[in-house]
Amino acid sequence: MGIVKTIVWFRRDLRIEDNPALAAAAKDGSVFPVYIWCPKEEGHFYPGRVSRWWLKQSLAHLEHSLKSLGAELMLIKTDSTLATLVECINAVGAAKVVFNHLYDPVSLVRDYNIKEKLVELGISVQSYNGDLLYEPWDVYDESGHAFTAFEAYWNKCLHLQMEPVSPFPPWKLVPASGTVKNCSVEELGLEDELEKSSNALLGRAWFPGWSNADKALTEFVERHLLDYSNNRQKVGGNSTSLLSPYLHYGELSVRKVFQYVRMKQILWAKEGNSLGEESINLFLRAIGLREYSRYLCFNFPFTHERSLLSNLKFFPWNADQANFKAWRQGRTGYPLVDAGMRELWATGWIHNRIRVVVSSFAVKVLLLPWRWGMKYFWDTLLDADLESDILGWQYISGSLPDGHELQRLDSPEIQGSKFDPEGEYVRHWMPELARMPTEWIHHPWDAPLSVLKASGVELGFNYPKPIIEIDLARERLIEAIFKMWEMDAASRDANSDVMNEVVVDNSDGTKNLAIAKVVENSGGTENSSIPKVLLKERIPCPTISSNDQKVPTVQNSKHYPFYRKRSKYMEGEKPLPGDLHKHNNEAGTSRTDEDLRSTAESSSTKKQTTSRNTFSVPQLSYSSEDNFFPVYDSSDLKQPWQEQINMQQSSNKDVTGVSS
Amino acid sequence: AILQRESGRERLKRHREEVAGRVLIPDTWGQEGLLKDWIDYSSFDNLLAPSGLMSARESLISQDGR
């Protein structure tokens, strides 16, 4: 046992087991665990009400556990995290600070600045991976590029070697003595007086804290994992793992989850239990999506030129506060949406599919600014998590190559019959519709008057009429998309001097690492062009970790002569009808969407012809499936766009979200 | 048969049954006054793209490779 005194800075790693920072510090000598609450530094992403409630319970839990191990957790409320850390260092005489990585942009910059300052002060700082199976820079394709689609990313992950879990937490912590101004959990002010009554509901439904996370994991794996494949589609009831809030606050090690499930997989494979194997694959995918959310945020960070959901930059939102309120309160007249919003408020958690349904409804049916929806989720979801939430909003809004197209508008009526076929979920949350026959439960507005009467439903009185008819909503969405394209093209004309170039971001003075910012030059829905990010230039051996070559470099246009090729190809494309043609002429001559083309495996792709693959670029292996830009697909030219959109209704590939 | 505590799943299930039909989402959320600000991109974008982000990423990657 050494004599090093170490400050262990807890953040979103509120656990004892498989906590690399805590383990390293305990091994070196004495520890001084702190949790620093600095609302001022949280800014826009100040945790919402329910998230703070969870945090409060979880901190109390951790405090108790650390005390049992011999060290007291210092809870400190401050205006400056850095100043508080320095205060702790001085009070203890510590030579070292350790913590586990966070990957969201806000934390990244804060951690970096703090690290720099502490090093200047002669303090040793070490950070660890406590949140992911794989670091975001350790997973890349054969040419060293970051993946831009989930399937390829996850397949790669499953073939990589992983850091094993350290199976035992420290038996005993040697406390480093020192006096700082700390406070009680209550005094951190995580819960306002006004919030307590709403939060009381949550206390009846959830048990935060790492040991409860362990129990939840064990119960899920031993009793519910086997049927996950059958049950995960059910939007009501306990069909999924319910682990997402625990994972968000690091109360559960994701590596532990993975290893536990892997052991089951081996066991079930031996028994020939194919249902079990299928369930495990699906559950691990859900874990993979959480990994992927960090991966995308880290490798394709938002810059001023490429902001979050920048493909919607010119979208003409309908900033109608009354509509927003109707959405928030579950009074849209669409039973599945309304049930979801009520469950969200009452429990702080909803099934991933319901998240997709209600968020799509806000953006595509009501045309509400997506930030409104995101902020409401942020405030009401127990597992509110920046990266996962970003992934979710990108997924529904046409910002991901393997997500929904922007123009895809699913009817809640059809979704209801698919995901809540008996109407149980709706009846559960909507007592006013409890007596409605299943036939009409997802579209009461179509029900005969006699049925409505017999069910005690009076539309417009005890249950609202649809806030907008779905066909009208579809028309408006299409109008909005056209408007967006026009604005987009106009803006590009105004900035035509930067067109057809790949601009390298050196604004931070980091020449090695940059996002090759492909100028937003593409037409239509795809101006979210995902740039290329090179993670490994040369790869001596693709699956074994070798960190010596880890110097990312910028890809610039010289390496990609095929940009030009693609342009020619586009020019030679068959003329597009009407507005699409006009739009293509304005904007379609410099598409650089090759990354986006690499993956999508969604529904309407099977009709894709092979002709476009002629233009595949050697270092990328395109799949032949490519429907991210359906309006440009040659096969689509034969049919009116409206038909195309209708066809997409049948797609049911909802993969996003991390509410596993 | 000694006081087996209710599991998290059971507790959530029971809670769902208890509150169903009695859920009243309050008339005001409390953040309505901010909605207008959130139409504007810049405030969000500055937070998601803070200056120094690229250096921070690079530093984390190179530190890991050490």
XYZ file of C-alpha atoms in Angstrom:
726
model
C 0.000 0.000 0.000
C 1.483 3.303 -1.059
C 1.130 6.629 0.629
C -0.318 8.693 -2.188
C -3.294 10.835 -1.234
C -5.802 11.001 -4.041
C -8.931 13.057 -4.606
C -11.569 10.832 -6.222
C -13.903 13.119 -8.108
C -17.287 11.431 -8.602
C -19.612 12.631 -11.375
C -21.777 10.186 -13.285
C -20.078 7.066 -11.961
C -21.994 6.676 -8.712
C -20.883 3.150 -7.875
C -18.262 1.175 -5.996
C -17.916 -1.860 -8.194
C -15.881 -1.671 -11.414
C -15.118 1.965 -10.831
C -11.617 2.326 -12.312
C -10.857 5.739 -10.827
C -11.830 4.668 -7.327
C -9.984 1.351 -7.650
C -6.791 3.014 -8.869
C -6.845 5.550 -6.069
C -7.521 2.916 -3.423
C -4.612 0.856 -4.687
C -2.233 3.818 -4.490
C -2.992 4.940 -0.962
C -5.580 7.022 0.821
C -8.638 8.494 -0.852
C -10.744 11.623 -0.501
C -14.005 11.112 -2.397
C -15.896 14.251 -3.464
C -19.032 15.080 -5.380
C -19.126 18.663 -6.592
C -22.450 20.235 -7.537
C -22.012 23.354 -9.602
C -25.343 24.439 -11.122
C -23.733 27.492 -12.695
C -21.558 25.338 -14.932
C -24.420 23.155 -16.096
C -25.997 25.907 -18.212
C -28.689 24.726 -20.575
C -28.087 21.174 -19.533
C -28.810 21.718 -15.904
C -30.459 18.406 -15.057
C -34.226 18.422 -15.091
C -36.480 17.882 -12.127
C -36.711 14.104 -12.204
C -33.069 13.660 -13.072
C -32.073 15.751 -10.052
C -34.441 13.728 -7.882
C -32.689 10.552 -8.993
C -29.272 12.073 -8.428
C -30.220 13.080 -4.906
C -31.281 9.564 -3.948
C -28.289 8.042 -5.627
C -25.793 10.307 -3.881
C -27.274 9.471 -0.503
C -26.864 5.824 -1.390
C -23.245 6.228 -2.472
C -22.421 8.310 0.571
C -23.650 5.496 2.765
C -21.678 2.854 0.884
C -18.420 4.773 0.977
C -18.836 5.290 4.680
C -19.162 1.535 5.116
C -15.879 1.139 3.277
C -14.187 3.644 5.510
C -14.234 6.943 3.635
C -16.695 9.791 3.730
C -18.084 11.286 0.530
C -17.740 15.068 0.576
C -20.743 16.759 -0.962
C -19.901 20.277 -2.006
C -22.017 22.980 -3.601
C -19.986 25.578 -5.413
C -19.708 28.233 -8.092
C -16.502 26.815 -9.490
C -15.608 23.174 -9.780
C -11.952 23.991 -10.268
C -11.733 26.189 -7.180
C -13.391 23.470 -5.132
C -11.020 20.794 -6.366
C -8.061 23.005 -5.519
C -9.528 23.598 -2.088
C -9.809 19.850 -1.537
C -6.252 19.278 -2.742
C -4.939 21.875 -0.310
C -7.027 20.643 2.588
C -5.836 17.071 2.180
C -2.366 17.652 0.840
C -3.270 15.465 -2.117
C -0.879 15.007 -5.010
C -3.350 13.459 -7.378
C -6.877 13.786 -8.748
C -8.664 10.929 -10.503
C -12.030 10.668 -12.245
C -13.840 8.710 -14.930
C -14.384 10.093 -18.448
C -17.501 11.793 -19.688
C -17.956 12.386 -23.381
C -20.627 15.036 -23.842
C -19.315 18.332 -25.222
C -19.966 20.291 -22.044
C -18.094 17.828 -19.824
C -15.308 17.309 -22.338
C -14.310 20.946 -22.334
C -14.776 21.386 -18.607
C -12.675 18.311 -17.808
C -9.969 19.358 -20.215
C -9.725 22.851 -18.737
C -9.643 21.519 -15.221
C -6.991 19.003 -16.098
C -4.803 21.669 -17.677
C -5.088 23.952 -14.678
C -4.373 21.210 -12.166
C -1.325 20.052 -14.093
C -0.067 23.644 -14.110
C -0.375 23.561 -10.335
C 1.799 20.462 -10.246
C -1.030 18.078 -9.490
C -1.089 14.731 -11.206
C -4.399 13.997 -12.940
C -5.535 10.682 -14.302
C -8.856 9.820 -15.905
C -10.318 6.427 -16.760
C -12.974 4.793 -18.864
C -15.773 4.003 -16.473
C -18.747 4.461 -18.796
C -18.177 2.563 -22.025
C -17.329 -0.839 -23.389
C -15.095 0.817 -25.967
C -13.563 4.253 -26.122
C -15.005 6.229 -29.053
C -11.613 6.449 -30.738
C -10.930 2.716 -30.586
C -13.604 1.622 -33.043
C -13.077 2.331 -36.732
C -13.538 0.704 -40.103
C -10.937 -0.938 -42.308
C -9.737 2.343 -43.713
C -9.462 3.898 -40.292
C -12.602 6.011 -40.546
C -15.256 6.433 -37.930
C -18.415 4.479 -38.634
C -21.495 6.445 -39.616
C -24.113 3.773 -39.167
C -25.008 1.639 -36.225
C -25.025 -1.863 -37.693
C -21.494 -1.655 -39.005
C -20.318 -0.010 -35.819
C -21.840 -2.641 -33.565
C -20.675 -5.572 -35.648
C -17.186 -4.229 -35.316
C -17.542 -3.750 -31.559
C -18.642 -7.307 -31.063
C -15.377 -8.469 -32.573
C -13.135 -6.287 -30.479
C -11.382 -7.207 -27.305
C -12.699 -5.455 -24.217
C -11.148 -4.362 -20.944
C -12.250 -6.924 -18.389
C -14.246 -5.914 -15.353
C -12.305 -5.762 -12.158
C -14.470 -8.173 -10.237
C -13.909 -6.892 -6.732
C -14.384 -3.415 -5.403
C -11.904 -2.180 -2.821
C -12.493 -4.004 0.474
C -11.467 -1.055 2.502
C -10.780 2.567 1.783
C -8.127 4.437 3.703
C -9.475 7.930 4.194
C -7.272 10.932 3.540
C -7.975 13.410 6.277
C -8.749 17.024 5.594
C -11.429 19.571 6.290
C -13.459 21.210 3.569
C -16.764 22.974 3.688
C -19.166 20.248 2.754
C -22.898 19.877 3.129
C -25.638 17.303 3.375
C -27.414 15.816 0.373
C -30.424 17.915 1.269
C -28.347 21.086 1.313
C -27.105 20.529 -2.230
C -30.486 21.866 -3.284
C -31.160 19.201 -5.894
C -34.862 19.315 -5.136
C -36.905 22.518 -4.859
C -39.685 22.678 -2.317
C -42.194 23.096 -5.121
C -40.963 19.955 -6.810
C -41.372 17.678 -3.840
C -44.995 16.779 -4.411
C -44.406 15.821 -8.052
C -41.316 13.898 -7.029
C -43.173 11.962 -4.366
C -44.743 10.022 -7.227
C -41.320 8.946 -8.422
C -40.272 7.724 -5.003
C -43.069 5.199 -5.144
C -41.951 3.805 -8.462
C -38.167 3.721 -8.475
C -35.199 2.774 -6.292
C -32.104 4.726 -7.342
C -28.635 3.723 -6.165
C -25.955 1.255 -7.246
C -27.071 -1.708 -5.137
C -30.594 -1.371 -6.507
C -29.066 -1.241 -9.960
C -27.404 -4.560 -9.228
C -30.679 -6.068 -8.131
C -32.472 -4.727 -11.174
C -29.816 -6.224 -13.427
C -29.926 -9.619 -11.756
C -33.682 -9.775 -11.801
C -33.821 -8.762 -15.437
C -31.189 -11.224 -16.609
C -32.460 -14.151 -14.563
C -36.160 -13.693 -15.111
C -36.920 -11.468 -18.087
C -34.029 -11.563 -20.518
C -35.129 -14.852 -22.024
C -38.377 -13.307 -23.245
C -36.870 -9.980 -24.219
C -37.154 -10.803 -27.894
C -40.895 -11.442 -27.553
C -41.667 -8.700 -25.069
C -39.507 -5.780 -26.017
C -42.049 -4.544 -28.561
C -44.775 -4.237 -25.973
C -45.119 -0.627 -25.041
C -46.971 -1.186 -21.781
C -45.889 -3.304 -18.858
C -42.374 -4.246 -17.904
C -41.047 -5.515 -21.174
C -37.531 -4.088 -21.142
C -34.677 -3.958 -18.676
C -35.498 -0.561 -17.096
C -31.780 -0.063 -16.582
C -31.398 3.248 -18.432
C -31.520 5.613 -15.414
C -28.950 3.502 -13.579
C -26.682 3.445 -16.593
C -26.981 7.195 -17.036
C -25.623 7.901 -13.576
C -23.066 5.138 -13.752
C -24.686 3.197 -10.934
C -24.187 0.123 -13.027
C -21.030 -0.714 -14.946
C -21.916 -1.316 -18.572
C -19.013 -3.756 -18.750
C -20.555 -5.740 -15.954
C -23.876 -5.807 -17.794
C -22.120 -6.974 -20.921
C -20.139 -9.721 -19.210
C -23.103 -11.021 -17.288
C -25.194 -11.215 -20.436
C -22.337 -12.744 -22.415
C -22.091 -15.559 -19.868
C -25.782 -16.238 -20.317
C -25.263 -16.213 -24.046
C -22.606 -18.889 -23.815
C -24.793 -20.952 -21.537
C -27.862 -20.673 -23.729
C -25.876 -21.372 -26.868
C -24.684 -24.589 -25.262
C -28.262 -25.516 -24.409
C -29.412 -24.714 -27.915
C -31.808 -22.115 -26.568
C -32.399 -20.092 -29.701
C -35.003 -17.817 -28.177
C -32.510 -16.904 -25.493
C -29.783 -16.235 -28.005
C -32.070 -14.037 -30.067
C -33.086 -12.109 -26.958
C -29.476 -11.576 -25.988
C -28.526 -10.277 -29.402
C -31.354 -7.771 -29.245
C -30.596 -6.689 -25.724
C -26.900 -6.241 -26.479
C -27.875 -4.101 -29.460
C -29.758 -1.830 -27.103
C -26.615 -1.571 -24.980
C -24.737 -0.921 -28.213
C -26.966 2.024 -29.058
C -25.937 3.717 -25.868
C -22.301 3.183 -26.813
C -23.068 4.503 -30.272
C -24.595 7.694 -28.895
C -21.256 8.524 -27.226
C -19.387 7.447 -30.304
C -21.276 9.762 -32.648
C -21.157 12.748 -30.326
C -17.466 12.349 -29.778
C -16.368 11.606 -33.316
C -18.759 13.961 -35.063
C -18.913 16.790 -32.592
C -21.091 19.778 -33.168
C -19.252 22.798 -34.371
C -20.508 26.220 -35.190
C -20.690 25.285 -38.823
C -22.285 21.969 -38.155
C -24.715 22.328 -35.322
C -26.974 19.749 -33.836
C -29.626 18.709 -36.313
C -28.228 21.215 -38.770
C -30.209 19.592 -41.527
C -33.201 21.349 -39.985
C -31.562 24.743 -39.860
C -34.055 26.271 -42.265
C -37.075 24.298 -41.232
C -40.117 26.590 -40.880
C -41.242 25.647 -37.393
C -44.723 26.360 -36.187
C -43.863 27.791 -32.793
C -47.381 27.448 -31.443
C -47.394 27.346 -27.663
C -50.961 26.056 -27.485
C -49.993 23.046 -29.593
C -46.972 22.468 -27.417
C -49.151 22.520 -24.339
C -51.588 20.051 -25.890
C -48.661 17.755 -26.685
C -47.202 18.113 -23.200
C -50.517 17.437 -21.483
C -51.514 14.513 -23.666
C -54.446 16.272 -25.315
C -53.621 15.864 -28.987
C -56.579 13.630 -29.745
C -54.243 10.815 -30.809
C -54.635 8.183 -28.089
C -51.192 6.568 -28.406
C -49.416 9.931 -28.219
C -51.556 11.120 -25.335
C -51.077 7.912 -23.373
C -47.315 8.213 -23.826
C -47.177 11.786 -22.588
C -49.188 10.862 -19.512
C -46.998 7.902 -18.702
C -43.943 10.100 -19.113
C -45.217 12.594 -16.592
C -46.436 10.003 -14.122
C -43.439 7.674 -14.134
C -40.450 9.538 -15.606
C -39.892 6.761 -18.085
C -41.450 5.567 -21.356
C -40.690 2.749 -23.751
C -38.313 3.608 -26.536
C -40.968 3.106 -29.175
C -43.234 5.566 -27.421
C -40.371 8.046 -27.326
C -40.110 7.721 -31.088
C -43.883 8.116 -31.491
C -44.287 11.206 -29.316
C -41.159 12.994 -30.489
C -41.969 12.345 -34.150
C -45.452 13.646 -33.512
C -44.123 16.887 -32.046
C -41.719 17.513 -34.912
C -43.567 16.141 -37.911
C -47.246 16.504 -37.137
C -47.191 19.652 -35.031
C -44.007 21.111 -36.582
C -42.964 22.206 -33.109
C -39.351 23.352 -32.715
C -37.563 20.165 -31.763
C -35.713 21.952 -28.984
C -39.005 22.387 -27.161
C -39.519 18.665 -27.186
C -35.953 17.977 -26.229
C -36.131 20.346 -23.271
C -39.348 18.789 -22.073
C -37.821 15.321 -22.279
C -34.766 16.669 -20.509
C -36.983 17.839 -17.683
C -39.176 14.776 -17.346
C -37.112 11.709 -18.193
C -35.358 9.959 -15.321
C -32.739 8.736 -17.730
C -32.313 12.112 -19.485
C -28.936 11.719 -21.112
C -27.486 14.229 -23.515
C -25.916 11.841 -25.986
C -28.775 9.356 -26.040
C -31.315 12.138 -26.381
C -29.370 13.714 -29.215
C -29.192 10.353 -30.952
C -32.938 9.982 -30.524
C -33.827 13.362 -32.016
C -31.373 12.848 -34.848
C -32.842 9.451 -35.504
C -36.394 10.674 -36.027
C -35.524 13.790 -37.994
C -33.588 12.539 -40.981
C -30.186 13.362 -39.522
C -28.820 9.836 -39.486
C -28.172 7.639 -42.488
C -29.905 4.726 -40.825
C -32.712 6.627 -39.153
C -36.107 7.806 -40.295
C -36.323 10.127 -43.261
C -37.559 13.572 -42.372
C -40.568 13.207 -44.613
C -41.586 9.922 -43.082
C -44.716 10.554 -41.107
C -46.139 7.612 -39.257
C -49.777 7.760 -38.408
C -50.297 7.256 -34.683
C -53.416 5.334 -35.595
C -51.430 2.753 -37.551
C -48.700 2.680 -34.950
C -51.282 2.109 -32.268
C -52.707 -0.912 -34.013
C -49.209 -2.256 -34.419
C -47.683 -1.674 -31.000
C -50.758 -1.661 -28.825
C -53.007 -4.021 -30.767
C -55.456 -4.639 -27.943
C -55.458 -1.018 -26.864
C -54.417 -1.967 -23.346
C -51.747 0.677 -23.106
C -54.128 3.430 -24.167
C -56.890 2.226 -21.849
C -54.457 2.075 -18.978
C -53.405 5.704 -19.243
C -56.582 7.168 -20.721
C -59.534 6.318 -18.502
C -61.788 8.468 -20.683
C -61.269 5.899 -23.449
C -61.470 2.851 -21.194
C -64.724 1.590 -22.630
C -63.852 2.212 -26.242
C -63.849 -1.003 -28.307
C -60.441 -2.093 -29.587
C -61.514 -1.517 -33.158
C -61.733 2.227 -32.582
C -59.396 2.787 -29.685
C -56.604 4.274 -31.785
C -58.878 6.409 -33.955
C -61.966 7.344 -31.979
C -62.794 10.111 -34.450
C -63.805 7.475 -37.005
C -66.097 5.608 -34.622
C -69.843 5.696 -35.249
C -71.758 7.983 -32.959
C -73.514 5.030 -31.354
C -70.191 3.472 -30.392
C -68.929 6.745 -28.972
C -72.107 7.142 -26.976
C -71.986 3.613 -25.625
C -68.350 4.168 -24.621
C -69.104 7.415 -22.904
C -66.771 9.324 -25.197
C -67.811 12.740 -26.343
C -65.196 14.073 -28.714
C -64.334 17.662 -28.026
C -65.643 17.339 -24.467
C -64.157 14.521 -22.476
C -61.572 13.611 -25.107
C -60.235 16.032 -27.718
C -60.757 15.805 -31.443
C -57.483 15.298 -33.340
C -55.427 18.454 -33.052
C -54.805 18.212 -36.790
C -55.908 15.608 -39.309
C -53.063 13.397 -40.318
C -53.479 13.976 -44.064
C -53.348 17.711 -43.572
C -50.317 17.286 -41.332
C -48.617 15.296 -44.070
C -49.258 18.045 -46.613
C -47.921 20.665 -44.250
C -44.829 18.625 -43.529
C -44.089 18.342 -47.220
C -44.651 22.062 -47.692
C -42.327 22.730 -44.807
C -39.630 20.517 -46.283
C -39.860 22.273 -49.639
C -39.704 25.608 -47.893
C -36.666 24.436 -45.981
C -34.938 23.403 -49.191
C -35.663 26.744 -50.796
C -34.273 28.656 -47.843
C -31.326 26.343 -47.747
C -30.572 26.865 -51.425
C -30.988 30.611 -51.101
C -28.580 30.660 -48.227
C -26.086 28.623 -50.196
C -26.330 30.984 -53.137
C -25.491 33.793 -50.799
C -22.439 31.894 -49.647
C -21.471 30.366 -52.929
C -17.835 31.211 -52.457
C -17.430 28.394 -49.994
C -19.129 25.855 -52.134
C -17.447 22.822 -53.547
C -14.724 22.894 -51.019
C -13.976 20.836 -48.069
C -13.173 23.129 -45.254
C -10.941 21.941 -42.545
C -11.624 23.162 -39.093
C -8.487 24.490 -37.557
C -10.208 26.955 -35.356
C -8.867 25.262 -32.304
C -5.418 25.120 -33.707
C -5.558 21.387 -33.750
C -4.275 20.425 -37.098
C -4.276 16.765 -36.454
C -7.762 16.293 -35.403
C -10.575 17.828 -37.221
C -13.785 17.226 -38.806
C -13.499 17.534 -42.469
C -16.408 19.819 -42.666
C -18.065 19.021 -45.850
C -19.751 22.176 -46.884
C -23.444 21.812 -46.730
C -23.837 21.433 -50.336
C -26.230 18.660 -50.813
C -29.760 19.044 -51.887
C -32.851 17.933 -50.129
C -32.952 16.168 -46.861
C -29.337 15.265 -46.653
C -27.528 18.450 -45.868
C -26.609 16.972 -42.597
C -23.775 15.455 -44.583
C -21.815 13.380 -42.214
C -18.188 14.174 -42.724
C -15.363 11.719 -42.582
C -13.381 11.344 -39.483
C -10.172 9.429 -39.578
C -9.428 7.700 -36.319
C -6.491 5.581 -37.370
C -4.314 6.370 -40.297
C -2.522 3.107 -40.524
C -3.704 0.024 -38.875
C -1.100 -2.632 -38.366
C -3.692 -5.047 -37.139
C -7.266 -4.047 -37.146
C -8.522 -5.750 -34.022
C -5.661 -5.507 -31.622
C -5.236 -2.311 -29.727
C -2.084 -0.546 -30.734
C -1.977 2.968 -29.636
C 1.286 4.012 -31.160
C -0.213 5.219 -34.395
C -3.043 7.056 -32.803
C -2.692 10.319 -34.647
C -5.864 11.277 -36.364
C -5.454 13.303 -39.461
C -7.714 15.415 -41.492
C -9.032 14.165 -44.716
C -9.162 16.864 -47.271
C -10.574 17.085 -50.700
C -7.422 15.931 -52.413
C -8.001 12.490 -51.075
C -11.477 12.447 -52.360
C -11.476 13.092 -56.046
C -14.744 11.252 -56.255
C -16.581 14.293 -55.023
C -16.257 15.543 -58.525
C -17.216 12.249 -59.958
C -20.376 12.227 -57.934
C -21.222 15.665 -59.215
C -20.987 14.569 -62.782
C -23.093 11.652 -61.970
C -25.717 13.872 -60.502
C -25.697 16.078 -63.541
C -26.217 13.105 -65.744
C -29.149 11.977 -63.709
C -32.506 11.794 -65.313
C -34.409 15.028 -64.961
C -36.513 15.223 -61.889
C -40.088 16.320 -62.076
C -41.350 19.664 -60.915
C -39.965 21.216 -57.844
C -37.536 18.438 -57.270
C -35.937 19.167 -60.575
C -35.662 22.813 -59.788
C -34.234 22.023 -56.463
C -31.735 19.641 -57.880
C -30.500 22.243 -60.306
C -30.027 24.696 -57.546
C -28.332 22.511 -55.131
C -27.654 19.064 -56.320
C -24.441 19.464 -58.181
C -22.075 19.009 -55.357
C -23.425 16.309 -53.193
C -20.849 14.783 -50.982
C -22.927 12.332 -49.178
C -20.877 9.234 -49.681
C -20.588 8.535 -46.018
C -24.265 8.593 -45.662
C -24.649 6.161 -48.436
C -22.601 3.543 -46.780
C -25.124 1.915 -44.629
C -28.758 2.549 -44.419
C -30.649 -0.636 -44.234
C -34.087 0.695 -43.802
C -37.273 -0.432 -45.248
C -37.835 0.926 -48.682
C -34.398 0.062 -49.879
C -34.869 -3.268 -51.443
C -36.010 -1.688 -54.649
C -32.714 0.111 -54.948
C -31.053 -0.550 -58.223
C -27.441 -1.423 -58.491
C -26.536 1.318 -60.927
C -25.472 3.784 -58.294
C -22.978 1.396 -56.879
C -20.919 1.819 -59.983
C -19.749 4.938 -58.316
C -18.616 3.254 -55.209
C -15.308 4.421 -54.031
C -12.777 1.701 -53.357
C -12.050 2.515 -49.737
C -15.655 2.446 -48.781
C -17.743 -0.600 -49.009
C -21.223 0.542 -49.742
C -23.987 -1.752 -49.081
C -26.333 -1.925 -51.986
C -29.038 -0.672 -49.733
C -29.395 3.018 -49.811
C -32.549 4.883 -49.277
C -31.564 7.828 -47.257
C -32.447 10.136 -50.095
C -35.451 8.455 -51.525
C -36.524 11.444 -53.555
C -33.421 11.070 -55.653
C -33.574 7.372 -56.138
C -34.059 6.585 -59.736
C -36.793 4.178 -58.851
C -38.648 6.928 -57.089
C -38.758 9.037 -60.162
C -41.362 6.759 -61.552
C -43.806 7.552 -58.840
C -45.180 10.709 -57.324
C -43.521 11.681 -54.123
C -46.712 11.333 -52.209
C -46.797 7.663 -53.002
C -43.264 7.315 -51.901
C -44.098 8.814 -48.558
C -47.098 6.605 -48.150
C -44.991 3.577 -48.789
C -42.702 4.512 -46.017
C -45.480 4.221 -43.534
C -45.067 0.519 -43.554
C -41.559 0.693 -42.302
C -41.200 -0.293 -38.731
C -37.535 -0.210 -38.159
C -37.216 1.684 -34.954
C -33.851 1.123 -33.510
C -32.902 4.169 -31.640
C -33.023 5.151 -28.065
C -31.441 3.604 -25.151
C -34.362 2.867 -23.006
C -33.478 -0.761 -23.058
C -40.994 -15.826 3.586
C -39.314 -13.164 5.610
C -40.031 -9.609 4.494
C -38.851 -9.989 0.927
C -38.677 -6.451 -0.356
C -40.667 -5.733 -3.458
C -38.459 -5.677 -6.541
C -38.006 -2.553 -8.627
C -40.053 -3.978 -11.448
C -42.933 -4.919 -9.219
C -42.835 -1.533 -7.613
C -42.982 0.294 -10.920
C -45.788 -1.970 -12.045
C -47.776 -1.280 -8.915
C -47.143 2.430 -9.242
C -48.378 2.370 -12.819
C -51.567 0.682 -11.712
C -52.085 3.088 -8.873
C -51.619 6.276 -10.845
C -53.255 5.263 -14.096
C -56.346 7.329 -14.697
C -55.426 9.763 -11.974
C -52.657 11.510 -13.852
C -53.164 15.234 -14.061
C -50.438 16.952 -15.987
C -50.226 20.472 -14.581
C -51.473 23.360 -16.635
C -48.159 25.099 -16.558
C -44.800 23.498 -16.937
C -42.813 26.403 -15.576
C -40.524 26.936 -18.535
C -43.013 28.459 -20.960
C -41.254 31.800 -20.710
C -38.142 30.268 -22.257
C -39.776 28.629 -25.254
C -39.244 31.649 -27.486
C -35.526 31.662 -26.718
C -35.247 28.058 -27.719
C -36.368 28.712 -31.257
C -33.097 30.507 -31.729
C -30.230 28.195 -32.421
C -27.315 30.132 -31.101
C -27.759 29.579 -27.391
C -27.937 25.832 -27.762
C -25.267 25.620 -30.372
C -22.796 27.498 -28.256
C -23.271 24.956 -25.543
C -22.994 21.942 -27.751
C -20.022 23.370 -29.585
C -18.029 25.064 -26.852
C -14.732 26.579 -27.788
C -11.850 24.315 -27.020
C -13.851 21.218 -27.900
C -11.388 19.996 -30.484
C -8.399 20.388 -28.168
C -10.298 18.607 -25.437
C -11.024 15.667 -27.712
C -7.480 15.473 -28.920
C -6.128 15.594 -25.424
C -8.359 12.801 -24.252
C -7.380 10.601 -27.176
C -3.653 11.174 -26.771
C -3.797 10.703 -23.027
C -5.445 7.346 -23.535
C -2.727 6.298 -25.929
C 0.019 7.046 -23.440
